[in-house]
Amino acid sequence: MAVVDIRGLRVSFGEKTVVSDAHFAVEKGETFSLIGASGCGKSTLLRVLAGLQREWQGEVSLLGSPIKAQTRFQGSLRRNVQMVFQDPYASLHPNHTLYRTLAEPLKIHGENAIEQKVNTALAQVGLPADAARRFPHQLSGGQRQRVAIARALLLHPQILLLDEPTSALDMSVQAEILNLLNRLKAEHGMSYLLVSHDADVIAHMSDRAAFMANGRIERFFDRDALVRGEHRMG
Ligand SMILES: Nc1ncnc2c1ncn2[C@@H]1O[C@H](COP(=O)(O)OP(=O)(O)OP(=O)(O)O)[C@@H](O)[C@H]1O
Ligand SMILES: [Mg+2]
């Protein structure tokens, strides 16, 4: 089953069209990636799928059901689609402890045993339990990225949207986080839609990928093409 199915997706800001006729499907359990130059529309496309960019045209289905433009996500979709943002510093509230940041989505969704779930989430991404008392500025970049991942995983989403999840990190931390993401994906049976401008990251993570330029999807790569490094051209 396709967990994401996009046909003829178009997003415009005023006169400017930043996503044009985008089309692809992500199968359950797959990691599908978007590559392309800065400004080609990758984050905008992910924001549509996260329900954050609500002005769009075309057909989009998530987990087998069509979604509507100009509409907030309701019910299970709100749990089942989570996003890790390009800039984890900006996406974490500076004045909230990590405990508060992680507990909030659980409270919103009416969960119980919140403290235990926060501790489990921290442990899952390799952060010590006492990190819960800290504020974002008291963490390293890699630790903040782990918090962002922990927050996205707390509600056990089926689809995780990852926007450059490691671009701010040095090589060794990057590898650690990518391996962590692969392990968590296998454990939880998730599907990933990953954005990265790094050809090595794409090759390491993806089952398939699409190359975007000027808002359009220009080319698809299957696993064999990625292994051959065809996505490294141009
Ligand atoms: N809210 C907005 N209002 C107006 N223009 C926007 C808005 N959001 C994005 N854009 C424009 O849309 C285009 C695509 O932006 P987007 O963030 O999707 O690119 P990207 O592929 O993610 O780039 P990067 O690799 O730098 O993150 C850019 O030209 C950007 O300036
Ligand atoms: Mg972006």
Coordinates of C-alpha atoms and ligand atoms in Angstrom, one line a residue:
M1 CA 0.0 0.0 0.0
A2 CA 1.2 3.5 -0.8
V3 CA 1.3 5.6 2.5
V4 CA 1.9 8.8 0.5
D5 CA 0.4 9.3 -3.0
I6 CA 0.9 12.6 -4.8
R7 CA -0.5 13.5 -8.2
G8 CA -0.2 16.8 -9.9
L9 CA 0.7 18.7 -6.7
R10 CA 1.1 22.4 -7.2
V11 CA 2.0 25.1 -4.6
S12 CA 2.2 28.8 -5.4
F13 CA 3.1 31.8 -3.3
G14 CA 1.5 34.7 -5.1
E15 CA 2.7 34.7 -8.7
K16 CA 5.5 32.3 -8.0
T17 CA 4.9 28.5 -8.4
V18 CA 7.4 26.6 -6.3
V19 CA 6.0 23.1 -6.7
S20 CA 4.7 22.1 -10.1
D21 CA 2.9 18.8 -11.1
A22 CA 4.8 16.8 -8.5
H23 CA 3.9 13.1 -8.5
F24 CA 5.2 10.1 -6.6
A25 CA 4.1 7.4 -4.2
V26 CA 5.9 6.1 -1.1
E27 CA 5.2 2.5 -0.3
K28 CA 4.8 1.3 3.3
G29 CA 8.1 0.6 4.9
E30 CA 10.0 2.5 2.3
T31 CA 12.5 5.4 2.6
F32 CA 11.8 7.7 -0.4
S33 CA 14.1 10.7 -0.7
L34 CA 14.0 14.1 -2.4
I35 CA 17.2 15.6 -3.7
G36 CA 17.6 19.0 -5.4
A37 CA 19.2 22.4 -5.2
S38 CA 18.3 24.9 -2.5
G39 CA 15.0 26.6 -3.2
C40 CA 13.6 23.9 -5.5
G41 CA 10.6 23.2 -3.3
K42 CA 11.6 20.2 -1.2
S43 CA 10.6 21.7 2.2
T44 CA 7.4 23.1 0.8
L45 CA 6.4 19.7 -0.5
L46 CA 7.0 18.2 2.9
R47 CA 5.0 20.9 4.6
V48 CA 2.0 20.0 2.5
L49 CA 2.3 16.4 3.6
A50 CA 2.6 17.6 7.3
G51 CA -0.5 19.7 7.0
L52 CA 1.4 22.9 7.6
Q53 CA 1.2 24.3 4.0
R54 CA -2.5 24.2 3.4
E55 CA -2.7 26.1 0.1
W56 CA -2.1 23.7 -2.7
Q57 CA -3.8 22.1 -5.7
G58 CA -3.7 18.5 -6.9
E59 CA -4.4 15.1 -5.4
V60 CA -2.7 13.9 -2.2
S61 CA -3.5 10.8 -0.3
L62 CA -2.0 9.8 3.1
L63 CA -2.3 6.3 4.5
G64 CA -4.8 5.5 1.8
S65 CA -7.2 8.5 2.3
P66 CA -7.3 11.7 0.3
I67 CA -6.5 14.9 2.2
K68 CA -8.0 18.3 1.3
A69 CA -6.3 21.6 0.9
Q70 CA -7.1 24.4 3.3
T71 CA -8.0 21.9 6.0
R72 CA -6.3 21.0 9.3
F73 CA -5.4 17.4 9.8
Q74 CA -7.9 15.7 12.1
G75 CA -7.9 12.5 14.2
S76 CA -5.4 9.8 13.5
L77 CA -3.6 11.7 10.7
R78 CA -2.3 14.2 13.3
R79 CA -0.5 11.3 15.1
N80 CA 0.4 9.4 12.0
V81 CA 2.3 12.0 10.1
Q82 CA 5.2 13.7 12.0
M83 CA 8.0 15.9 10.7
V84 CA 11.6 16.5 11.8
F85 CA 12.4 20.1 10.7
Q86 CA 15.4 21.3 8.8
D87 CA 16.5 23.5 11.7
P88 CA 16.0 21.8 15.1
Y89 CA 17.0 24.8 17.0
A90 CA 14.2 26.9 15.6
S91 CA 11.7 24.0 16.0
L92 CA 12.3 23.6 19.8
H93 CA 10.8 26.2 22.1
P94 CA 13.8 28.0 23.7
N95 CA 12.1 28.5 27.1
H96 CA 10.7 25.1 27.5
T97 CA 12.5 22.2 29.1
L98 CA 12.9 19.1 27.0
Y99 CA 10.4 17.5 29.4
R100 CA 7.8 20.1 28.5
T101 CA 8.6 19.9 24.8
L102 CA 8.2 16.1 24.8
A103 CA 5.3 15.9 27.2
E104 CA 3.1 18.4 25.3
P105 CA 2.2 16.3 22.3
L106 CA 1.4 13.4 24.6
K107 CA -0.9 15.6 26.7
I108 CA -2.6 17.0 23.6
H109 CA -3.4 13.4 22.5
G110 CA -4.7 12.5 25.9
E111 CA -2.1 9.9 26.7
N112 CA -1.3 8.7 30.2
A113 CA 2.0 7.6 31.8
I114 CA 3.6 10.7 30.3
E115 CA 6.7 10.8 32.4
Q116 CA 7.5 7.2 31.6
K117 CA 6.9 7.8 27.9
V118 CA 9.2 10.8 27.9
N119 CA 11.9 8.8 29.5
T120 CA 11.5 6.0 27.1
A121 CA 11.6 8.4 24.1
L122 CA 14.9 10.0 25.5
A123 CA 16.5 6.6 26.0
Q124 CA 15.4 5.5 22.5
V125 CA 17.4 8.3 20.9
G126 CA 20.4 7.8 23.2
L127 CA 19.8 10.8 25.5
P128 CA 20.2 10.5 29.3
A129 CA 17.1 10.8 31.4
D130 CA 18.4 13.9 33.2
A131 CA 18.4 15.7 29.8
A132 CA 14.7 16.2 30.4
R133 CA 15.4 19.1 32.8
R134 CA 17.5 21.0 30.2
F135 CA 16.7 23.7 27.8
P136 CA 17.5 23.6 24.1
H137 CA 20.5 25.9 24.5
Q138 CA 22.1 23.5 27.0
L139 CA 22.4 20.8 24.3
S140 CA 24.7 20.2 21.4
G141 CA 23.4 20.3 17.9
G142 CA 23.4 16.6 17.6
Q143 CA 21.5 16.3 20.9
R144 CA 18.9 18.8 19.8
Q145 CA 18.4 16.8 16.6
R146 CA 17.8 13.7 18.7
V147 CA 15.2 15.6 20.8
A148 CA 13.5 16.6 17.5
I149 CA 13.5 13.0 16.4
A150 CA 12.3 11.8 19.9
R151 CA 9.4 14.3 19.7
A152 CA 8.4 13.1 16.2
L153 CA 8.4 9.5 17.3
L154 CA 6.6 9.9 20.6
L155 CA 3.2 9.3 19.0
H156 CA 4.4 6.4 17.0
P157 CA 3.6 7.9 13.6
Q158 CA 3.4 5.7 10.5
I159 CA 5.0 8.4 8.3
L160 CA 8.0 10.4 9.3
L161 CA 9.0 13.4 7.2
L162 CA 12.7 14.2 7.6
D163 CA 13.8 17.6 6.3
E164 CA 17.6 17.6 6.2
P165 CA 17.8 15.8 9.6
T166 CA 21.6 15.8 9.8
S167 CA 22.8 18.6 7.6
A168 CA 23.8 20.8 10.6
L169 CA 25.9 18.0 12.1
D170 CA 29.5 16.8 11.7
M171 CA 30.2 13.5 9.9
S172 CA 30.4 11.2 12.9
V173 CA 27.2 12.5 14.6
Q174 CA 25.5 12.5 11.3
A175 CA 26.3 8.8 10.8
E176 CA 25.1 8.0 14.3
I177 CA 21.7 9.7 13.8
L178 CA 21.1 8.2 10.4
N179 CA 21.8 4.7 11.8
L180 CA 19.5 5.5 14.7
L181 CA 16.8 6.5 12.2
N182 CA 17.2 3.3 10.3
R183 CA 17.0 1.2 13.5
L184 CA 13.9 3.0 14.7
K185 CA 12.3 2.6 11.3
A186 CA 12.8 -1.1 11.4
E187 CA 11.6 -1.4 15.0
H188 CA 8.4 0.7 14.4
G189 CA 7.6 -0.3 10.8
M190 CA 7.5 3.3 9.7
S191 CA 7.9 4.9 6.2
Y192 CA 10.2 7.8 5.7
L193 CA 10.2 10.7 3.3
L194 CA 13.6 12.2 3.5
V195 CA 15.0 15.4 2.1
S196 CA 18.8 15.8 1.8
H197 CA 21.2 17.6 -0.5
D198 CA 23.9 15.1 0.5
A199 CA 24.3 12.3 -2.1
D200 CA 26.0 10.0 0.4
V201 CA 23.1 10.4 2.9
I202 CA 20.6 9.6 0.0
A203 CA 22.6 6.5 -1.0
H204 CA 22.9 5.3 2.6
M205 CA 19.2 5.7 3.5
S206 CA 17.0 5.5 0.4
D207 CA 15.1 2.7 -1.3
R208 CA 14.2 5.2 -4.0
A209 CA 14.7 8.9 -4.7
A210 CA 13.5 11.7 -6.9
F211 CA 15.5 14.6 -8.2
M212 CA 13.7 18.0 -8.1
A213 CA 14.6 21.2 -10.0
N214 CA 12.6 24.4 -10.0
G215 CA 9.6 22.8 -8.3
R216 CA 9.4 19.8 -10.7
I217 CA 10.4 16.2 -10.3
E218 CA 12.8 15.6 -13.1
R219 CA 13.9 12.1 -12.5
F220 CA 13.4 9.0 -10.3
F221 CA 16.1 6.7 -9.0
D222 CA 15.6 3.1 -7.9
R223 CA 17.8 1.4 -5.4
D224 CA 20.1 0.0 -8.1
A225 CA 20.5 3.5 -9.7
L226 CA 21.4 4.9 -6.2
V227 CA 24.0 2.2 -5.7
R228 CA 25.5 3.0 -9.0
G229 CA 25.6 6.6 -7.9
E230 CA 23.4 8.0 -10.8
H231 CA 22.0 10.5 -8.4
R232 CA 25.4 12.1 -8.1
M233 CA 25.4 13.5 -11.6
G234 CA 24.6 17.1 -12.5
Ligands
LIG1 N1 5.8 31.0 2.9 C1 6.5 31.3 1.8 N2 6.2 32.4 1.1 C2 6.8 32.8 0.0 N3 7.7 32.0 -0.6 C3 8.1 30.9 0.0 C4 7.5 30.5 1.2 N4 8.1 29.3 1.6 C5 9.0 29.0 0.6 N5 9.0 30.0 -0.3 C6 9.8 30.0 -1.5 O1 9.6 28.8 -2.2 C7 10.8 28.3 -2.8 C8 11.0 26.9 -2.3 O2 11.3 26.9 -0.9 P1 11.7 25.6 -0.1 O3 11.9 26.0 1.3 O4 10.6 24.6 -0.4 O5 13.0 25.1 -0.8 P2 14.0 23.9 -0.4 O6 14.1 23.0 -1.7 O7 13.5 23.2 0.8 O8 15.4 24.6 -0.2 P3 16.6 24.3 0.9 O9 17.3 23.2 0.3 O10 17.3 25.6 0.8 O11 15.9 24.0 2.2 C9 11.9 29.2 -2.4 O12 12.0 30.1 -3.5 C10 11.3 30.0 -1.2 O13 11.8 31.3 -1.1
MG2 MG 14.3 23.1 2.7

